[in-house]
mmCIF file of C-alpha atoms in Angstrom:
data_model
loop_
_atom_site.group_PDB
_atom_site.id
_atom_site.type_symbol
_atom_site.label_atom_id
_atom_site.label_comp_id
_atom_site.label_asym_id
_atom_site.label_seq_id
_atom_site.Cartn_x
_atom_site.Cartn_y
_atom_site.Cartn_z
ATOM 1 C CA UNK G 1 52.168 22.437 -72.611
ATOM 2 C CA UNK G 2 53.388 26.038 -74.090
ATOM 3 C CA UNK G 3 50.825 28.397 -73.546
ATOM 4 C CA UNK G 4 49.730 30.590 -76.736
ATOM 5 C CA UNK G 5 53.188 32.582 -78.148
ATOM 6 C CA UNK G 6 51.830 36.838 -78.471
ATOM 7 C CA UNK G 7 50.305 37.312 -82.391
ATOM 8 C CA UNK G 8 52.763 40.070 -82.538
ATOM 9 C CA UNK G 9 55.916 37.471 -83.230
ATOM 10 C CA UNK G 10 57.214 37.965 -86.806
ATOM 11 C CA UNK G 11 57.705 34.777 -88.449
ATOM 12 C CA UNK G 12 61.156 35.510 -90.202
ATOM 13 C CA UNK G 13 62.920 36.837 -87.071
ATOM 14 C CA UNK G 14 61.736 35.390 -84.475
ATOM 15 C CA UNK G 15 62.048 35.863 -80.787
ATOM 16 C CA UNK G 16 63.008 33.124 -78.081
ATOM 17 C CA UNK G 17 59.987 32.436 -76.483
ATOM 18 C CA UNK G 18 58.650 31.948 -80.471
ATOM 19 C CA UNK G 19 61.356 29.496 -80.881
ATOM 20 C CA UNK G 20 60.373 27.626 -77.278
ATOM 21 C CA UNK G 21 56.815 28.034 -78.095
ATOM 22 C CA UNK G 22 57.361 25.681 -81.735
ATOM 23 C CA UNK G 23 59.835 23.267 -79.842
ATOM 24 C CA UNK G 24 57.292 22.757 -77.349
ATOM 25 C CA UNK G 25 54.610 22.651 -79.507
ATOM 26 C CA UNK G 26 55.998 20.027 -82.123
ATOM 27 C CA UNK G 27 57.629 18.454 -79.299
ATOM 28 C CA UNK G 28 53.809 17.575 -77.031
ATOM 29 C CA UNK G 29 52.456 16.660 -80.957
ATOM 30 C CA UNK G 30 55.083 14.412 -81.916
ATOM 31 C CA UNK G 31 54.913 12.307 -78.364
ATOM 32 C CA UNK G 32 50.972 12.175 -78.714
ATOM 33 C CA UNK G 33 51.657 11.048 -82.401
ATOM 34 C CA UNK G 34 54.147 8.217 -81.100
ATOM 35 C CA UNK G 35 51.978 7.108 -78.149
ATOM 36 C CA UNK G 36 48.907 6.325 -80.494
ATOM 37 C CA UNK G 37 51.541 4.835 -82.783
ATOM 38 C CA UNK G 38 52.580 2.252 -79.726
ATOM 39 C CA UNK G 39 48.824 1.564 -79.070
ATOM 40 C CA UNK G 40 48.065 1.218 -82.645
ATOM 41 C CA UNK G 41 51.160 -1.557 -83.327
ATOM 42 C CA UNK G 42 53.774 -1.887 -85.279
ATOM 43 C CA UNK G 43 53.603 -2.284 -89.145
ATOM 44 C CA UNK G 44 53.190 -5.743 -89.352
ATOM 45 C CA UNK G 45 49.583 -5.214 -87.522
ATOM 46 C CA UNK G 46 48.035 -2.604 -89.874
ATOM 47 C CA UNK G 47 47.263 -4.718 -92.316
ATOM 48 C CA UNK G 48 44.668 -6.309 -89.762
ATOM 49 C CA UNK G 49 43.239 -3.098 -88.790
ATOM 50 C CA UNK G 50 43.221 -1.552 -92.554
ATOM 51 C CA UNK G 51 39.657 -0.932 -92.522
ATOM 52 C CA UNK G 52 39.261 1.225 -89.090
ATOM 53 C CA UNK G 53 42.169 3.172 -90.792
ATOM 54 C CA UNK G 54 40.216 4.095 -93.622
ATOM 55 C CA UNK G 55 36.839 4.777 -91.790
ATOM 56 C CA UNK G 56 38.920 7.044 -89.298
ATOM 57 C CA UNK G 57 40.979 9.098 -92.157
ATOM 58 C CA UNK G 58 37.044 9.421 -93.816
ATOM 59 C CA UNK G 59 35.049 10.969 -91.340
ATOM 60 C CA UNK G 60 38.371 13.495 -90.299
ATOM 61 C CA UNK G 61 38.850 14.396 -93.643
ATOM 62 C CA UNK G 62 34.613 14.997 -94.499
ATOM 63 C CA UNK G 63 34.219 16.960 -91.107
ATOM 64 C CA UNK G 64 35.442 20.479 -92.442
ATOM 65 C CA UNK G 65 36.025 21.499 -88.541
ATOM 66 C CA UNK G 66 39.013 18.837 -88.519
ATOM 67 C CA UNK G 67 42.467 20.527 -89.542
ATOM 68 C CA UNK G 68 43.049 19.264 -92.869
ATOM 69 C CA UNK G 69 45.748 20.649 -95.445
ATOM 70 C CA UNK G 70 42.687 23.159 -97.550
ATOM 71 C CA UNK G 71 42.078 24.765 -94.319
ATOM 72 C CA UNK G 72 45.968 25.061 -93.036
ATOM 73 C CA UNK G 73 46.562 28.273 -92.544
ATOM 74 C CA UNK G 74 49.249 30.619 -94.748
ATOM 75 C CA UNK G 75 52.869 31.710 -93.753
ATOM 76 C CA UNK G 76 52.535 34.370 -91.260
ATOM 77 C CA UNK G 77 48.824 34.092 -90.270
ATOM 78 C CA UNK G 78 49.428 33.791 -86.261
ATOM 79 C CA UNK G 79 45.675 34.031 -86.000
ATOM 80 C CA UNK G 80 45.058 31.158 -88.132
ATOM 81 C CA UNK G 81 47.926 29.723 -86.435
ATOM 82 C CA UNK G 82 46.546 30.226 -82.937
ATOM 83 C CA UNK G 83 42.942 28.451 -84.099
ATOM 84 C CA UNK G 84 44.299 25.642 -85.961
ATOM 85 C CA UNK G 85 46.477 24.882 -82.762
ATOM 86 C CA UNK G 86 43.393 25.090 -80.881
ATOM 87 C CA UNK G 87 41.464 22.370 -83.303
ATOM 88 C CA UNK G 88 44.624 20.174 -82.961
ATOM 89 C CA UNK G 89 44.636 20.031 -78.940
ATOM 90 C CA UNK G 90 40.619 20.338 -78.692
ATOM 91 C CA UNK G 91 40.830 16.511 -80.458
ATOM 92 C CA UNK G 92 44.290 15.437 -79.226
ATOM 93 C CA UNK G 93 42.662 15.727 -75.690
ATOM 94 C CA UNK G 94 39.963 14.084 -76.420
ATOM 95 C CA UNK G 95 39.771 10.441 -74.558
ATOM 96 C CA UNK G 96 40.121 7.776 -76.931
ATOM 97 C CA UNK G 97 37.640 4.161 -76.108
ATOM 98 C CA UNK G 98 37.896 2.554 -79.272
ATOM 99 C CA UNK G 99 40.740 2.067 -82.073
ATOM 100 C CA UNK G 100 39.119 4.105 -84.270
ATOM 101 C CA UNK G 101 39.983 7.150 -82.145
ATOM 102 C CA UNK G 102 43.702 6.477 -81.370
ATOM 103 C CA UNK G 103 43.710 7.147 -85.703
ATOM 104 C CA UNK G 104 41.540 10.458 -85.000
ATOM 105 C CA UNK G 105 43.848 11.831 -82.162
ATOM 106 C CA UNK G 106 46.788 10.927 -84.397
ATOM 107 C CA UNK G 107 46.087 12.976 -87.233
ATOM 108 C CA UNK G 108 45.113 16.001 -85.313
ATOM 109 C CA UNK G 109 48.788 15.427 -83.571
ATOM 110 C CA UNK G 110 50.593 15.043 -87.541
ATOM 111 C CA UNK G 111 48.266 17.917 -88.400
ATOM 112 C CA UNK G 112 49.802 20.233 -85.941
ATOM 113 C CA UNK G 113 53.569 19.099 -86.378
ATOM 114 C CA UNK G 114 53.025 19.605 -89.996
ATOM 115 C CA UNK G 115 51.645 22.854 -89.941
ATOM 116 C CA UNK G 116 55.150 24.103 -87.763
ATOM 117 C CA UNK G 117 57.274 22.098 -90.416
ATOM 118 C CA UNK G 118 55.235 23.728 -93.624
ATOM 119 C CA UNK G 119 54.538 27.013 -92.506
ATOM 120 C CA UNK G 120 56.153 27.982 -88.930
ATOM 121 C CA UNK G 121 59.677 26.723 -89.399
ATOM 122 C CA UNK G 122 59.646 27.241 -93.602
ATOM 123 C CA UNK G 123 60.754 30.678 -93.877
ATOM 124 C CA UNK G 124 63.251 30.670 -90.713
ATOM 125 C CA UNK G 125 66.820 29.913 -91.326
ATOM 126 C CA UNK G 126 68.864 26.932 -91.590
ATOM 127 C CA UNK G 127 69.922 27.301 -88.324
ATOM 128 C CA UNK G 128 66.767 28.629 -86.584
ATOM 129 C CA UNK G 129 65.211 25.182 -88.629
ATOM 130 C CA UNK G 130 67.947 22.701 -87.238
ATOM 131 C CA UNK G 131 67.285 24.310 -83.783
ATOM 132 C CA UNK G 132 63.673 23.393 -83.393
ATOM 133 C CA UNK G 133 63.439 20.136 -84.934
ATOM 134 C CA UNK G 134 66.228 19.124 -82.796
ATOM 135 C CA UNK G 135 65.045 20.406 -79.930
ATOM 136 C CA UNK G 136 61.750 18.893 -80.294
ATOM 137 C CA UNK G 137 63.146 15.284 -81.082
ATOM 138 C CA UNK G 138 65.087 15.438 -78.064
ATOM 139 C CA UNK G 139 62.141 16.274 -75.838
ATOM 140 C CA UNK G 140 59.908 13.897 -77.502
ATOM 141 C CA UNK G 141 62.691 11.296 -77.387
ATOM 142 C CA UNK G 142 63.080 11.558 -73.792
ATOM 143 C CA UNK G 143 59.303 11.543 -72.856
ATOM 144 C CA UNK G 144 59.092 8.537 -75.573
ATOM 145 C CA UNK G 145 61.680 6.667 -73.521
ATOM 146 C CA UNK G 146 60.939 7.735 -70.102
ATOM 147 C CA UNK G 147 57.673 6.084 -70.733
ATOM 148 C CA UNK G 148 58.308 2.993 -72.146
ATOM 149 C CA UNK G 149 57.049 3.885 -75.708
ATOM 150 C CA UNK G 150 59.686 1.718 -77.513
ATOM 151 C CA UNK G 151 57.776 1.304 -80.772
ATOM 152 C CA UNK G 152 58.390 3.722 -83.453
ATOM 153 C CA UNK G 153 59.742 6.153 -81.204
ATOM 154 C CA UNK G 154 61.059 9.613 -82.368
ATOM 155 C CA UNK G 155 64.403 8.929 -83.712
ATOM 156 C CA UNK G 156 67.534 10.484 -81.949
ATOM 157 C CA UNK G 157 69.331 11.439 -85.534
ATOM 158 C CA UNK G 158 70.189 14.977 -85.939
ATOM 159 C CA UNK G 159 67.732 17.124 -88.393
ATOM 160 C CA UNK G 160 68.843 18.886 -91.037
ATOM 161 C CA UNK G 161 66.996 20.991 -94.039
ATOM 162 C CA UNK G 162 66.550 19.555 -97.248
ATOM 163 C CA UNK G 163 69.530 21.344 -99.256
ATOM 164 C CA UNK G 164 68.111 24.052 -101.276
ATOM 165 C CA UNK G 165 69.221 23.147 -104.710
ATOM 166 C CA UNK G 166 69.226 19.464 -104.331
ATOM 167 C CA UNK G 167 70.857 17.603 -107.565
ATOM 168 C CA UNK G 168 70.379 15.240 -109.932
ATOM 169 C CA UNK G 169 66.906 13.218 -108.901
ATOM 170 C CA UNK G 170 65.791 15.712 -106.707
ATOM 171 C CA UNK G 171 65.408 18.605 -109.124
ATOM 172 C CA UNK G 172 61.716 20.109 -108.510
ATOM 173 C CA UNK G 173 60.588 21.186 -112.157
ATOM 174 C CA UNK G 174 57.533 20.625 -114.379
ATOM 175 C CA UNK G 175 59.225 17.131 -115.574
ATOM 176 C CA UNK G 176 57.737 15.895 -112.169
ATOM 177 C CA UNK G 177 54.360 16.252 -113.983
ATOM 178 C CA UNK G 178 52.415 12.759 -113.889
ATOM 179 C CA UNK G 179 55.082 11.113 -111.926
ATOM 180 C CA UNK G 180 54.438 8.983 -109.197
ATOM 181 C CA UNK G 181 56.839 9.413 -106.088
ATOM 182 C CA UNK G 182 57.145 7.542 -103.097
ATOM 183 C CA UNK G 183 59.173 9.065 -99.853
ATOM 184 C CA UNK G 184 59.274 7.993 -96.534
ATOM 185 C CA UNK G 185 57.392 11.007 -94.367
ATOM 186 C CA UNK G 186 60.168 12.817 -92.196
ATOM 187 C CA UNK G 187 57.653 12.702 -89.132
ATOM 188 C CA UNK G 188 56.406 9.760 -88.991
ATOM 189 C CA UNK G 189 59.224 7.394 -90.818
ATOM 190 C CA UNK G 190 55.939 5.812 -92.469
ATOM 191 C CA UNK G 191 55.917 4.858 -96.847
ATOM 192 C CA UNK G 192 53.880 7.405 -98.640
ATOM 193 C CA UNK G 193 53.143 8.098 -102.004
ATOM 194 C CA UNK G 194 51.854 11.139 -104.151
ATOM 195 C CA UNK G 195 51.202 11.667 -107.709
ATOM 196 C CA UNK G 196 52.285 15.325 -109.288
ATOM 197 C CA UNK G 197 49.591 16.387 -111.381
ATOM 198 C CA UNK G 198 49.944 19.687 -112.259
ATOM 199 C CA UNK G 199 52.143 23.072 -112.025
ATOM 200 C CA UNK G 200 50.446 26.646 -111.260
ATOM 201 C CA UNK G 201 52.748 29.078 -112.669
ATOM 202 C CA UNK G 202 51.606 32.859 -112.239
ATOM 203 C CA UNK G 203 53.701 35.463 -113.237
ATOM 204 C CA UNK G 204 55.687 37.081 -110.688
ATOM 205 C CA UNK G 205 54.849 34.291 -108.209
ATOM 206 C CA UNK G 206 56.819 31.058 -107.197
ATOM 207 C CA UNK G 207 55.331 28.243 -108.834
ATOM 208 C CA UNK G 208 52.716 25.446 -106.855
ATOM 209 C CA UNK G 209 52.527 21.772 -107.505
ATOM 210 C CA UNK G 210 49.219 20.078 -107.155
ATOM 211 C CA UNK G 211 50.144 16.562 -105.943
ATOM 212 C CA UNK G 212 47.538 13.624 -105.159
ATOM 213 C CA UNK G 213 48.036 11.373 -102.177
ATOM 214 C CA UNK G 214 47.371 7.799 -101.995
ATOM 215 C CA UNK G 215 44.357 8.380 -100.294
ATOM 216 C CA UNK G 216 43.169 11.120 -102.761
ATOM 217 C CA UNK G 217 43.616 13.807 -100.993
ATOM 218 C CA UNK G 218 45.075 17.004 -103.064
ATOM 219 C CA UNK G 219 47.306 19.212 -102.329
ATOM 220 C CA UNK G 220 49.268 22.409 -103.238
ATOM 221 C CA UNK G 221 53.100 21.688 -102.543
ATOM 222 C CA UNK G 222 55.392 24.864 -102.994
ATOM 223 C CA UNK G 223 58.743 23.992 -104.594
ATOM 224 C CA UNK G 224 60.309 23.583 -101.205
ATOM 225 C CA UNK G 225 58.250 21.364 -100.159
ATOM 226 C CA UNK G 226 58.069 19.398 -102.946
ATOM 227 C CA UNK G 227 61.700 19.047 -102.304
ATOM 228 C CA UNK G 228 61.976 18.033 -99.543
ATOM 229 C CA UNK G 229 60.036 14.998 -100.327
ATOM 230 C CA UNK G 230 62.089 14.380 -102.923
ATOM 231 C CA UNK G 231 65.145 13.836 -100.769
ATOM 232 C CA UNK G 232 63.797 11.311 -98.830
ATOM 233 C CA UNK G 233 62.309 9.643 -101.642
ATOM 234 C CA UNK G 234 62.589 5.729 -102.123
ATOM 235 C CA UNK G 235 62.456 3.198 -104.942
#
């Protein structure tokens, strides 16, 4: 495991052993992710084990010492950064005896890898972005396969950004309002679904779209990331 990058790192430009330090990290989340995922069973199964789901995503999302998306921290807070990493391993390491924790560790794992996709990699370049996400799906790929996790396993595609004025059905606007969308998650390769339900536009600052998840959780979605959503949107 990458040990803790310095706090002095700027997020924009950043250095080498920043860019090793997010491979890594997304790279150890995303195989913990899979390897619950393999334990768990394919989709077929869930329906079966539905209700430990729901009791699992409950209790994480009511403990306010979980990492949750209210608590993530912003663009350029490495502190933040450093603690919410911290709250991600402290669970991911935990040792799971019952179903019911495979779904715990898992979420601590997607909440890590979607902090460095939402806040780490956001601002970086197209290039720097491609880089990482790469990098990590080949590691992750490897230790996936190496291991014998053949279900849901990271894919071995190429990663790309979301173009940045996508066209036609992908427009982010205020239209969006009340709309229902659902996307297949970019992580995970898993169905979701959000509902837009409002638009915070301040003067002088980029605008922030309150979306609703299936599971009621709420959100603040910058246009970006709205986005990219939208691109892998599905009927």
């Amino acid at each position: 495991v990458a040990t803790p990058c310095p706090l002095q790192f700027p997020t924009n430009y950043p250095s080498e052993e920043r860019i090793q330090f997010l491979t890594e990290k997304m790279a150890h989340y995303a195989y913990i992710f899979q390897k619950n995922a393999y334990v768990i069973g394919p989709e077929s199964r869930r329906q079966d084990v539905q209700p430990i789901y729901n009791e699992a995503v409950a209790e994480f999302n009511a403990n306010p010492a979980n990492p949750s998306p209210p608590t993530m921290p912003k663009q350029g807070d490495l502190n933040g950064e450093a603690e919410w990493f911290a709250l991600c391993d402290e669970i991911c390491q935990m040792q799971p005896t019952r179903l019911h924790d495979f779904y715990t560790i898992s979420m601590a794992a997607y909440a890590g890898m979607r902090y460095i996709l939402e806040r780490a990699v956001e601002p970086m370049s197209d290039e720097l972005f491609a880089l990482i996400m790469n990098g990590f799906n080949a590691i992750a790929f490897k230790r996936c396969k190496d291991e014998g996790i053949t279900n849901q396993t990271p894919s071995s595609q190429r990663w790309s950004r979301a173009p940045r004025n996508p066209n036609g059905g992908n427009v982010v606007g205020p239209h969006l309002i009340g709309q229902k969308i659902r996307y297949e998650d970019e992580l995970t390769g898993d169905v979701a679904e959000l509902t837009v339900r409002g638009c915070d536009q301040t003067p002088g600052r980029a605008p922030r779209y309150n979306v609703e998840y299936s599971d009621g959780e709420r959100e603040k979605l910058s246009t970006k990331s709205l986005g990219r959503l939208l691109i892998h949107r599905i009927p």
